[in-house]
mmCIF file of C-alpha atoms (C1' of nucleotides) in Angstrom:
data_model
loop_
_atom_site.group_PDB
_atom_site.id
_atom_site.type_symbol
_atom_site.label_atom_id
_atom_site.label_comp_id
_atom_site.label_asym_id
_atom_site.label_seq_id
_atom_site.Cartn_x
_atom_site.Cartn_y
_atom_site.Cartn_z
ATOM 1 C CA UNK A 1 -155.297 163.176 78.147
ATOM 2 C CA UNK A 2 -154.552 161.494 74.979
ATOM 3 C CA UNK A 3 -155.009 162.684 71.581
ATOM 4 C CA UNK A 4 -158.548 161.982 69.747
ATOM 5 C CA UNK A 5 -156.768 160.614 66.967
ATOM 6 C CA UNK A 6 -154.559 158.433 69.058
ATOM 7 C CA UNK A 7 -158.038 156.553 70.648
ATOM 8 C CA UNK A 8 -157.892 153.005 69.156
ATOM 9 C CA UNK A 9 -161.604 152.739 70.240
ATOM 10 C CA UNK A 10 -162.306 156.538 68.001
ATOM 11 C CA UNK A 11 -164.180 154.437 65.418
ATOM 12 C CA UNK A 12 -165.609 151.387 67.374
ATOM 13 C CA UNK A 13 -169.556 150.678 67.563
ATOM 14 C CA UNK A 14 -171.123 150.289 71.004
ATOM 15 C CA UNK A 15 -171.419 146.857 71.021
ATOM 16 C CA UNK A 16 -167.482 146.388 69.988
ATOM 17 C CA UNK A 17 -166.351 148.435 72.942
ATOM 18 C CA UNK A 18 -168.643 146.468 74.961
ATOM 19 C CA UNK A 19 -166.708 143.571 73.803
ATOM 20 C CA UNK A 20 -163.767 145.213 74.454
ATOM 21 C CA UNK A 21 -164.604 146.033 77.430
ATOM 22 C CA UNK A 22 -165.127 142.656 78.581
ATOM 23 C CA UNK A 23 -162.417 141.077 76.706
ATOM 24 C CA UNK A 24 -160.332 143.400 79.270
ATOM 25 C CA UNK A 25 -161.921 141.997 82.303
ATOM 26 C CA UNK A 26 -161.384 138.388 81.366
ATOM 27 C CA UNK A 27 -157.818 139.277 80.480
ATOM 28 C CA UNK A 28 -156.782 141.056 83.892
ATOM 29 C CA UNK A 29 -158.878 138.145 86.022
ATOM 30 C CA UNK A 30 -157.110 135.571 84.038
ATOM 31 C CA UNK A 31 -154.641 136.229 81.328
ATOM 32 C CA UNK A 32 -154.473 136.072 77.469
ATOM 33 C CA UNK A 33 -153.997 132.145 76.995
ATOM 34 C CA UNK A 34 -157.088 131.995 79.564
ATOM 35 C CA UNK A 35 -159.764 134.179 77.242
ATOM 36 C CA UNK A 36 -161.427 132.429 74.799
ATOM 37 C CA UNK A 37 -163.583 133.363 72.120
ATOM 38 C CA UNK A 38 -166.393 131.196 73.790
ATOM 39 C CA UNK A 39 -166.011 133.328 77.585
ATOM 40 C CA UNK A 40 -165.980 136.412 75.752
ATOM 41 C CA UNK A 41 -168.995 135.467 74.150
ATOM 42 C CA UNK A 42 -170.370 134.619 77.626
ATOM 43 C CA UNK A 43 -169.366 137.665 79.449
ATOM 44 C CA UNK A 44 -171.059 140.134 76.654
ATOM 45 C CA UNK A 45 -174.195 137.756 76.241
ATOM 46 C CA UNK A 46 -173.927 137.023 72.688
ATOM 47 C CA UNK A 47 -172.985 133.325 70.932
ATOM 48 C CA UNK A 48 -169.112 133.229 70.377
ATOM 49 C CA UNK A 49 -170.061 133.431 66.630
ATOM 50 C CA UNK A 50 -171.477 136.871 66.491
ATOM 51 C CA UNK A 51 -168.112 138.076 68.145
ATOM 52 C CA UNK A 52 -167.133 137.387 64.271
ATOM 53 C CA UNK A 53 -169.627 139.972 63.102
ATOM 54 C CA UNK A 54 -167.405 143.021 64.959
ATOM 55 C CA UNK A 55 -163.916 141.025 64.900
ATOM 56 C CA UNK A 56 -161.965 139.048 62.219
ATOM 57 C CA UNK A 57 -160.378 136.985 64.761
ATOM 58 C CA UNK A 58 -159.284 137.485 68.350
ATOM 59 C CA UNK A 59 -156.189 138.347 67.371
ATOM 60 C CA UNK A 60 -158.241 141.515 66.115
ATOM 61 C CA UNK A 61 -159.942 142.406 69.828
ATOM 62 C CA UNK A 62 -156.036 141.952 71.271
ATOM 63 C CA UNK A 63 -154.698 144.582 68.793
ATOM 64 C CA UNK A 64 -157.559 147.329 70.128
ATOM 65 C CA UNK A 65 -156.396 146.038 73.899
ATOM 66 C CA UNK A 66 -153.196 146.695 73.170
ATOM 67 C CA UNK A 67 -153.998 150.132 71.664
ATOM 68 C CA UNK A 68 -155.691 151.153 74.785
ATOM 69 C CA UNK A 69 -152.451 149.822 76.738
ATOM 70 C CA UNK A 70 -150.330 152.348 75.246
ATOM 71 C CA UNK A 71 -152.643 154.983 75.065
ATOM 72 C CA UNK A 72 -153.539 154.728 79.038
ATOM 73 C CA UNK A 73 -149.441 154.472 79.377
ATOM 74 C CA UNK A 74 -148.632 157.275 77.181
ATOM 75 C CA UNK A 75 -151.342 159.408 79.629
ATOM 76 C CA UNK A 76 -149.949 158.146 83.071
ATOM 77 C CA UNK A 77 -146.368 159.202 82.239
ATOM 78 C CA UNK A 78 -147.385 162.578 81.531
ATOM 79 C CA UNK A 79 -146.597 165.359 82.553
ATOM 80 C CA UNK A 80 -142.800 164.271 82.655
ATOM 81 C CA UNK A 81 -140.952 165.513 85.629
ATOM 82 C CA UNK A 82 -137.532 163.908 86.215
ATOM 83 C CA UNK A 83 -136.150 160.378 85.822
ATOM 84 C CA UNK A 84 -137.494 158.928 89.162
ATOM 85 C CA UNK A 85 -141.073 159.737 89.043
ATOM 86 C CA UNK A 86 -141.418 158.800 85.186
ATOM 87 C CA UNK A 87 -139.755 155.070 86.517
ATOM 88 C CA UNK A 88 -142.243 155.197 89.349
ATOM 89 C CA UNK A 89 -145.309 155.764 87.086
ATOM 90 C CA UNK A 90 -144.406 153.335 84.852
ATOM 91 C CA UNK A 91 -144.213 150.738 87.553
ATOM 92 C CA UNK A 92 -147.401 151.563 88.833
ATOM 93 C CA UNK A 93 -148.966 150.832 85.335
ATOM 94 C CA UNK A 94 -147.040 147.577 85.507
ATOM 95 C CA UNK A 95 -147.879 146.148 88.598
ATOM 96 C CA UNK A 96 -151.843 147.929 88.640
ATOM 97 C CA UNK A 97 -152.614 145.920 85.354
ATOM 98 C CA UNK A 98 -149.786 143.238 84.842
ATOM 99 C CA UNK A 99 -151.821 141.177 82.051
ATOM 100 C CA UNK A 100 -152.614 144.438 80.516
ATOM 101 C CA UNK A 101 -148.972 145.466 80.573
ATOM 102 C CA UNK A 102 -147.688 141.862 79.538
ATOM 103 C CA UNK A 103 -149.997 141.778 76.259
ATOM 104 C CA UNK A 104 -148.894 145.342 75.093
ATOM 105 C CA UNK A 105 -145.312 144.614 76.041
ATOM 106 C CA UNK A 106 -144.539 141.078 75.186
ATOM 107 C CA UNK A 107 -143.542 139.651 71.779
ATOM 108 C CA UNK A 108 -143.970 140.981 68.589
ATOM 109 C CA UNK A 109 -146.301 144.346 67.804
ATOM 110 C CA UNK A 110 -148.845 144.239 65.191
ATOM 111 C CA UNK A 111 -148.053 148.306 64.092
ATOM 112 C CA UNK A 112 -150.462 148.121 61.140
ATOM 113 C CA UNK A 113 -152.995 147.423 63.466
ATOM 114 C CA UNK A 114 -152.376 150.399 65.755
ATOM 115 C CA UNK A 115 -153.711 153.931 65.128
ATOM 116 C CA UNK A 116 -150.305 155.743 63.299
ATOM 117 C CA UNK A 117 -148.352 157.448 65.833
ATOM 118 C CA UNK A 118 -149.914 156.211 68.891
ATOM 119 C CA UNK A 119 -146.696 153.932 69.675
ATOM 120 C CA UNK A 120 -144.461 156.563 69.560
ATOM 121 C CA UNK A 121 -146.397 159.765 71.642
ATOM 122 C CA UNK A 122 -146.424 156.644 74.403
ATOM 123 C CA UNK A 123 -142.994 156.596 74.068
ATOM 124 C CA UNK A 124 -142.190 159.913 73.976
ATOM 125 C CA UNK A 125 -141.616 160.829 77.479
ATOM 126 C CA UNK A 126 -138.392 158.791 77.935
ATOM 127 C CA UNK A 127 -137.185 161.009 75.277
ATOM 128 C CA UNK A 128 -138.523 163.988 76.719
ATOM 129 C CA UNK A 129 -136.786 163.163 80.276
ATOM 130 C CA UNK A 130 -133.323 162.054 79.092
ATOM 131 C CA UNK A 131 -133.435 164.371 76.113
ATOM 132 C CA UNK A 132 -131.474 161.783 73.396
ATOM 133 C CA UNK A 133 -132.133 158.941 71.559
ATOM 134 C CA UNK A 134 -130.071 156.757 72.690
ATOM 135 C CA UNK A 135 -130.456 157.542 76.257
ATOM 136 C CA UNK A 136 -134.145 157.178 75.841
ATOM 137 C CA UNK A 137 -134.403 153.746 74.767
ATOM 138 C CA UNK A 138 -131.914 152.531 77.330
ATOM 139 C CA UNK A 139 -133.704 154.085 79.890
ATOM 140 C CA UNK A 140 -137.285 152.468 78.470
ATOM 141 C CA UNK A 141 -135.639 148.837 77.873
ATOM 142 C CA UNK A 142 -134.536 148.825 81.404
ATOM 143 C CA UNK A 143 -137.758 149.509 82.748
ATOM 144 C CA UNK A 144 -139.516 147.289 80.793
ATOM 145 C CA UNK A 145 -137.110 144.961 82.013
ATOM 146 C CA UNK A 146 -137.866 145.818 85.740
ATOM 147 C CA UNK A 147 -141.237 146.020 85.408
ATOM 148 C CA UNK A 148 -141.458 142.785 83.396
ATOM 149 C CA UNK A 149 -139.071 140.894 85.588
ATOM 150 C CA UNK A 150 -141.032 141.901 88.217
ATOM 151 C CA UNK A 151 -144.695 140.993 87.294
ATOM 152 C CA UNK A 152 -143.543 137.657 86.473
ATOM 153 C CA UNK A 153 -142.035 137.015 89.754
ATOM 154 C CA UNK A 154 -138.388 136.660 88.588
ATOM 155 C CA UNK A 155 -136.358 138.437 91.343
ATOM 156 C CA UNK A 156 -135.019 135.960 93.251
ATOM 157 C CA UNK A 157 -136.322 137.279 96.537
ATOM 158 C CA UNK A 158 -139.675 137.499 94.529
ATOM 159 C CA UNK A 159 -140.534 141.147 94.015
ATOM 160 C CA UNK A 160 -138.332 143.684 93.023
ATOM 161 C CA UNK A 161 -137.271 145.423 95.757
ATOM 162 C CA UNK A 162 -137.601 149.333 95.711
ATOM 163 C CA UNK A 163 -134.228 150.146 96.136
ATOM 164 C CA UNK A 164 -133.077 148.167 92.838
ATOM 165 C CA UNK A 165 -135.759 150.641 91.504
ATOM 166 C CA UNK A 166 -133.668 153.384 92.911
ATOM 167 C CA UNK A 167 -130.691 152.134 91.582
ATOM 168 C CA UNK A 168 -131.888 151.908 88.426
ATOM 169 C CA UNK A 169 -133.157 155.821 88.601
ATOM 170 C CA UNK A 170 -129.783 156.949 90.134
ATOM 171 C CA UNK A 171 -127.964 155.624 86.935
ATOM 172 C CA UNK A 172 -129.911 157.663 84.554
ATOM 173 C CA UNK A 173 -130.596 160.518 86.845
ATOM 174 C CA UNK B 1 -117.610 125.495 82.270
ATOM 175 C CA UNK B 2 -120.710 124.417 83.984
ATOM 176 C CA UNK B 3 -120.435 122.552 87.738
ATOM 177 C CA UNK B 4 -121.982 119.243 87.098
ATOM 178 C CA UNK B 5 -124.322 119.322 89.646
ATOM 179 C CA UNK B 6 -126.165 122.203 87.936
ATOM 180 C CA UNK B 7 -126.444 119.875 84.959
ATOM 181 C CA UNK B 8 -130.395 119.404 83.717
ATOM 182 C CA UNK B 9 -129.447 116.763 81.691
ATOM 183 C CA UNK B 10 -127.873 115.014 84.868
ATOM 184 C CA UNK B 11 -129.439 112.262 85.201
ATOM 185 C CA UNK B 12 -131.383 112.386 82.109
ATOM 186 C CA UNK B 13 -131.781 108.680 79.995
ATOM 187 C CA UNK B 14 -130.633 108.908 76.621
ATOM 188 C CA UNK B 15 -133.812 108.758 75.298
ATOM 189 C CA UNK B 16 -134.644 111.731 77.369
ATOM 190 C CA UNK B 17 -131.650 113.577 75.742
ATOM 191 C CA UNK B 18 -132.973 112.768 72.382
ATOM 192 C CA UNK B 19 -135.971 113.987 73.032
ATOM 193 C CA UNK B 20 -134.633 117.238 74.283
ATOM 194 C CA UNK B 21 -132.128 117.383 71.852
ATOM 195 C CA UNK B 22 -134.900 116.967 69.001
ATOM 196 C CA UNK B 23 -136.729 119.924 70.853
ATOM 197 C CA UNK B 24 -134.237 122.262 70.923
ATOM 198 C CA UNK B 25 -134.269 122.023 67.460
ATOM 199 C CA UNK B 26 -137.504 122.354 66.983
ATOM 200 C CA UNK B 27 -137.620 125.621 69.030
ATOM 201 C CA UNK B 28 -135.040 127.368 66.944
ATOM 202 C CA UNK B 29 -136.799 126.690 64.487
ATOM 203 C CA UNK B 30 -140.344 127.374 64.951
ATOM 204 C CA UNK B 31 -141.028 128.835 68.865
ATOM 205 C CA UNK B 32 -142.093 127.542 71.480
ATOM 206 C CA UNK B 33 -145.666 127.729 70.723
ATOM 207 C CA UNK B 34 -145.289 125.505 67.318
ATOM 208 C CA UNK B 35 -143.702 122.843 69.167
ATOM 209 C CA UNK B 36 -146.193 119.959 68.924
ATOM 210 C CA UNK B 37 -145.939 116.786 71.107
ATOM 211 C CA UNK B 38 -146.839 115.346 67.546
ATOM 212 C CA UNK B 39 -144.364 117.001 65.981
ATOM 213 C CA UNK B 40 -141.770 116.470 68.375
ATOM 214 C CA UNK B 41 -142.161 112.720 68.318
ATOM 215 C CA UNK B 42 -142.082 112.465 64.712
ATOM 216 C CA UNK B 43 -138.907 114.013 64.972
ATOM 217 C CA UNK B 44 -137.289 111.462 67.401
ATOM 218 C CA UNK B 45 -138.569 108.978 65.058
ATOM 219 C CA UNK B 46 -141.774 107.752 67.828
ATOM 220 C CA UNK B 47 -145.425 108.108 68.270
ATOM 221 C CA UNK B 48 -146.634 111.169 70.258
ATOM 222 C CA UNK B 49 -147.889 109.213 73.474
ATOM 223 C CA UNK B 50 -144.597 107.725 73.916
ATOM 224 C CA UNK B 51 -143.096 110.602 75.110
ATOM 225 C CA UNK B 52 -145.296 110.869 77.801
ATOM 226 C CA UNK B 53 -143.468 108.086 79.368
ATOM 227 C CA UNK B 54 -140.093 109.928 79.555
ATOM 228 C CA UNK B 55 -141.828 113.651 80.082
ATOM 229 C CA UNK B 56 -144.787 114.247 82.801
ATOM 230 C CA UNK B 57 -146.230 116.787 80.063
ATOM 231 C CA UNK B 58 -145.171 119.246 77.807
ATOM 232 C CA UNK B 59 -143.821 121.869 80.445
ATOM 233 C CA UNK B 60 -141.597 118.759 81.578
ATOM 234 C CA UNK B 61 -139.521 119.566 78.844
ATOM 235 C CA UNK B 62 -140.017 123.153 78.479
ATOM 236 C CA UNK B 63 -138.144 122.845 82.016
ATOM 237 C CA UNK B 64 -135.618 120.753 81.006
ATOM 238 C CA UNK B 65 -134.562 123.047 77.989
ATOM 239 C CA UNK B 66 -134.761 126.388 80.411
ATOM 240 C CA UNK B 67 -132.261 124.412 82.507
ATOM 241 C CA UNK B 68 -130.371 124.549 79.285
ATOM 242 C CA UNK B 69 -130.215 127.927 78.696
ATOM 243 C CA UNK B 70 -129.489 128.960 81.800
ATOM 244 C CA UNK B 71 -126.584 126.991 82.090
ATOM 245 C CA UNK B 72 -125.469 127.822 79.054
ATOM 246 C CA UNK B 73 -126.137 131.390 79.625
ATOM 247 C CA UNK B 74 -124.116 131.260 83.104
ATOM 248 C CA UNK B 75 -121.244 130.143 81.238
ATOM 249 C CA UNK B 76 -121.306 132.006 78.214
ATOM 250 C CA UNK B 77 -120.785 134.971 81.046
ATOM 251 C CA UNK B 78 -117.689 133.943 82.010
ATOM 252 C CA UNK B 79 -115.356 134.773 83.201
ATOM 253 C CA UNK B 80 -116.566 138.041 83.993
ATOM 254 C CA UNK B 81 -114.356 141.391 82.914
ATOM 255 C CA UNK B 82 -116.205 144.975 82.764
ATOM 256 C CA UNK B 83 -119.467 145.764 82.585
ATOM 257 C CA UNK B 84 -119.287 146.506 78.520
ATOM 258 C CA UNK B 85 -118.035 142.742 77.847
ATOM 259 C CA UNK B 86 -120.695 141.247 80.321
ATOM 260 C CA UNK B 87 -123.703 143.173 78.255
ATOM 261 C CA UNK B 88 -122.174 142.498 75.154
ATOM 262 C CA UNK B 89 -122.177 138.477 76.043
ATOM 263 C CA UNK B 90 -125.431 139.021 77.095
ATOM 264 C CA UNK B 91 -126.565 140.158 73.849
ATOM 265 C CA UNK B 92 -124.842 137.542 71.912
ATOM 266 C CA UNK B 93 -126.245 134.972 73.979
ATOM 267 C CA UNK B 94 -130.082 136.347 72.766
ATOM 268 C CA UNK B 95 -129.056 137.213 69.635
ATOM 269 C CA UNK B 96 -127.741 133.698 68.583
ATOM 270 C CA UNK B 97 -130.792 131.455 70.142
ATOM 271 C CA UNK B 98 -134.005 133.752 70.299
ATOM 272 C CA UNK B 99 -136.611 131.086 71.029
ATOM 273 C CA UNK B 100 -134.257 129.980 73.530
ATOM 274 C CA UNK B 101 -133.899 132.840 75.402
ATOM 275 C CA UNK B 102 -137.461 133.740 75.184
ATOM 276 C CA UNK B 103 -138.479 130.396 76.566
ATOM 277 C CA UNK B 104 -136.159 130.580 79.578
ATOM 278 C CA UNK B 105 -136.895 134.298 80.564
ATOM 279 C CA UNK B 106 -140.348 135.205 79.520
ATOM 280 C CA UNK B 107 -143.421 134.582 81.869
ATOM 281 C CA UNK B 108 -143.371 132.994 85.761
ATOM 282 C CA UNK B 109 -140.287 130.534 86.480
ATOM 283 C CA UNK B 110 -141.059 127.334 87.614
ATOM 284 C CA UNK B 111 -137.987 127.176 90.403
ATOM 285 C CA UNK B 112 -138.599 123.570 91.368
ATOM 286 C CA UNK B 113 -137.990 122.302 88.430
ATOM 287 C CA UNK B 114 -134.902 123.802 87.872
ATOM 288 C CA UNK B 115 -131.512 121.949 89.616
ATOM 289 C CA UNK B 116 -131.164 123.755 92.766
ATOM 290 C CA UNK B 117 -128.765 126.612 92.518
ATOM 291 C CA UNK B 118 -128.655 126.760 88.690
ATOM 292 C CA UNK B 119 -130.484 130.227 88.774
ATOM 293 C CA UNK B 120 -128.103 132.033 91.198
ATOM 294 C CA UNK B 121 -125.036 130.522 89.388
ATOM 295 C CA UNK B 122 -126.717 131.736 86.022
ATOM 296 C CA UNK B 123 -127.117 135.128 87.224
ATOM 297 C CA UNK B 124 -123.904 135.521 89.812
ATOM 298 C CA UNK B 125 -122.253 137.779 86.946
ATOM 299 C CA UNK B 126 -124.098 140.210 87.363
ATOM 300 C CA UNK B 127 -122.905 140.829 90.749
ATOM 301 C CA UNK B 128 -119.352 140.074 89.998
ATOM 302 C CA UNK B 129 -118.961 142.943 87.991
ATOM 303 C CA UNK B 130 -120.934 145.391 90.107
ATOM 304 C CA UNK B 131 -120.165 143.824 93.413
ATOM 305 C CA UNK B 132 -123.623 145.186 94.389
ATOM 306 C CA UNK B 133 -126.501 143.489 94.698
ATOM 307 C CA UNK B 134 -128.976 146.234 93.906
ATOM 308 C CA UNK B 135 -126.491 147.341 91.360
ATOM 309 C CA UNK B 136 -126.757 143.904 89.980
ATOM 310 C CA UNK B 137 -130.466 143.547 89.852
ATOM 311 C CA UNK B 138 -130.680 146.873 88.124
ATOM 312 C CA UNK B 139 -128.000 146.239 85.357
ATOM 313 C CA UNK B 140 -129.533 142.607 85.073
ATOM 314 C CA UNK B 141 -132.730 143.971 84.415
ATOM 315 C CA UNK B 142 -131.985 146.557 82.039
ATOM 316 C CA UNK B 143 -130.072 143.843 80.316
ATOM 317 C CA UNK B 144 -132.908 142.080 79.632
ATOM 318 C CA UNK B 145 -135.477 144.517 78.755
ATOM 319 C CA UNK B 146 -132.841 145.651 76.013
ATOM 320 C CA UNK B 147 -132.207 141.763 74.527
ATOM 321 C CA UNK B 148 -135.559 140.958 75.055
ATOM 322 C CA UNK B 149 -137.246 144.417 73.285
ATOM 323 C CA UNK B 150 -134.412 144.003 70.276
ATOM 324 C CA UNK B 151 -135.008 140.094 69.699
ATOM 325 C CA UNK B 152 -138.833 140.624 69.593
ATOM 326 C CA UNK B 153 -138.432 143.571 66.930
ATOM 327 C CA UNK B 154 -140.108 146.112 69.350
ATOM 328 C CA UNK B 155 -137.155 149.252 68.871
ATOM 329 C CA UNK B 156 -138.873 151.807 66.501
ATOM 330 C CA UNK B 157 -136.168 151.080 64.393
ATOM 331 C CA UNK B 158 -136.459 147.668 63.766
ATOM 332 C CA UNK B 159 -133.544 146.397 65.771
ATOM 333 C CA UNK B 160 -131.705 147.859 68.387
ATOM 334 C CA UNK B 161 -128.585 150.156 67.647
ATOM 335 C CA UNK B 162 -125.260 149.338 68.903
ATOM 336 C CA UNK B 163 -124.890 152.793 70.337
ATOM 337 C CA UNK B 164 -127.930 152.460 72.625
ATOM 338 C CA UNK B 165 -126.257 149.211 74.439
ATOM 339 C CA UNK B 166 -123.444 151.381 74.682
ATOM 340 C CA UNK B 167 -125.396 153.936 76.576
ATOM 341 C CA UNK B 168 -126.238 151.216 78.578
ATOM 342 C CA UNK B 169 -123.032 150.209 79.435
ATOM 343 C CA UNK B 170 -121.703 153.572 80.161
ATOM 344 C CA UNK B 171 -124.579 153.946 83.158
ATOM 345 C CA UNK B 172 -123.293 150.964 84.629
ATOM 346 C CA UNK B 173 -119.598 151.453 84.024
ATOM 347 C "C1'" DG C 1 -176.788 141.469 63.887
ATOM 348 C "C1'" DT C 2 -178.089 137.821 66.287
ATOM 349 C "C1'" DC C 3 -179.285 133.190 66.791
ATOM 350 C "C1'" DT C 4 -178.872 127.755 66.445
ATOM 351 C "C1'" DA C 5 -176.561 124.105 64.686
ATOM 352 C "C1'" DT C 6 -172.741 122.161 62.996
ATOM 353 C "C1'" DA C 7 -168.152 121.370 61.549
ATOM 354 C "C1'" DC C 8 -163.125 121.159 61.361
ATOM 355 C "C1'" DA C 9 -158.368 121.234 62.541
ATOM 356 C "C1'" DA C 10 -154.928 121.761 65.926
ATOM 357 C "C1'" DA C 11 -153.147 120.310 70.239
ATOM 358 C "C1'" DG C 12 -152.397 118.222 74.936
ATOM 359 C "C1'" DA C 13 -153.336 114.250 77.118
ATOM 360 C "C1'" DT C 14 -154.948 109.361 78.588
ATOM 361 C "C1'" DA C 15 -156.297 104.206 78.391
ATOM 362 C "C1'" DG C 16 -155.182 99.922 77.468
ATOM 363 C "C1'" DA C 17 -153.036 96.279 74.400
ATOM 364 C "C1'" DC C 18 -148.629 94.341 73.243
ATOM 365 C "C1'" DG D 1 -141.538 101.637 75.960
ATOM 366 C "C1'" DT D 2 -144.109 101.649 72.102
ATOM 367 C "C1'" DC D 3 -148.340 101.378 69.839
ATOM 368 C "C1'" DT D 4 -153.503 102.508 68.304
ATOM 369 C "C1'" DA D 5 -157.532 104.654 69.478
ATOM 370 C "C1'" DT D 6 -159.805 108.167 71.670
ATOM 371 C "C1'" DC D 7 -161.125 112.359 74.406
ATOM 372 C "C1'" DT D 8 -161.262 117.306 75.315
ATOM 373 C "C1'" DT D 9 -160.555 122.151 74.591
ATOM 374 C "C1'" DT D 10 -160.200 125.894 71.598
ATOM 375 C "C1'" DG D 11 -159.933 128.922 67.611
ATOM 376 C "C1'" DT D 12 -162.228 129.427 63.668
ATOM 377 C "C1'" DA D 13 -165.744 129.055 60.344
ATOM 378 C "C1'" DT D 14 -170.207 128.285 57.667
ATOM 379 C "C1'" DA D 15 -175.249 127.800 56.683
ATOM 380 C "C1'" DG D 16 -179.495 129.427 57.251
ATOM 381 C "C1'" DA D 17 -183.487 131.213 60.196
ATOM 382 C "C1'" DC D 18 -185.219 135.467 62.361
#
DNA sequence: GTCTATACAAAGATAGAC
DNA sequence: GTCTATCTTTGTATAGAC
């Protein structure tokens, strides 16, 4: 699915994808603030300082989450169809691992830490389904926006409902 | 421009507005995250404790200053033309206070601390100018995935270009 | 590379005196 | 309502044994 090159775990040891690995399943059971260096420690069965010995920091282990974020995004949007199913895929990634989605999606991105070009071939399918620029990146900021909006329980009635969903496809379709 | 009963400084003591005010700052400044209780009372001119007796906790302000930017928001949106003039408001409004805006739309929204109807009369733009409320869902939340992407630096090209709001706009239009 | 032991600096928060 | 003193959690780090 996605390109051997693009893998931000291509180059990691077995015992840093195990950490990785389990640094996920904290994250999705309880979200970012809620992983610490000491439960991650835990959950692999080391002491928190030999996490050091693989890692420079946690920020370090977020960065390689992240990568894997956009590399499992970039391979659920493909093959691109039409506007409608790309928005429905990328909802489902949303709302199947919201922490996930919120850590690769929210605030700042650390692109030096991120294999080169892996940001962009998990963009590439809005471009590839509108066929512009411009179009592209409105279509991708308002469904980060809907999907964002959404995890975090924003709507008013609570979740977005599917036909603001279709709304939003019928504008760009 | 704002109905006083939507107020969150209401029936706040002056002291309390002090506090806030002295937050604010401190936000703009810094982020939400580097907003100390310490440092927040040395800017009022008190010792950190003391501010527990005007604020439950930290997220007692936090709530008080997202009441602030929604209201502020709500009436920065008005009074509502076209659909171009309402996004381009909307971008302002991010553009000039970051931190604010981040604070008061990133992450779950804690309702009950907000003045009752202060959320719907933040948002009731939206629906104005699209006189839909799937329509205005949509358009809010493509709205925001566009400020919130651009503010946090996450466009490709380092900030977002005029001409994709545009494209925006036109959808909507 | 892992361990134990230890340390330090934020940072939120509380207890109790005044 | 303000203070001083104190507690806890957490990220981070080091030293030194195995």
């Amino acid at each position: 699915m996605i390109p051997d090159e693009l893998d931000p775990l291509r180059s990691a040891t077995p015992r840093a994808r195990q950490i990785v690995d389990a640094a996920r399943g904290l994250l999705e059971r309880e979200g970012w603030d809620r992983v610490t260096m000491r439960d991650l420690a835990d959950e692999v069965g080391i002491r928190a300082p030999s996490l050091y010995k693989h890692f420079a920091n946690k920020d370090a282990v977020k960065a390689v989450l992240v990568g894997v974020a956009l590399a499992e995004s970039g391979a659920a949007l493909r093959p691109v169809t039409d506007v409608a199913s790309l928005l429905a895929a990328y909802r489902a990634i949303a709302r199947a691992h919201p922490d996930l989605y919120r850590l690769a999606t929210v605030g700042p991105l650390d692109r030096d830490a991120l294999p080169a070009g892996l940001e962009e071939w998990s963009g590439a399918p809005f471009f590839e389904v509108t066929g512009d620029p411009h179009a592209a990146q409105a279509l991708w900021a308002a469904a980060h926006g809907m999907a964002i909006l959404e995890i975090d329980g924003r709507f008013p009635t609570g979740t977005a409902p599917d036909e603001t969903w279709a709304e939003l496809a019928s504008k760009f379709a």
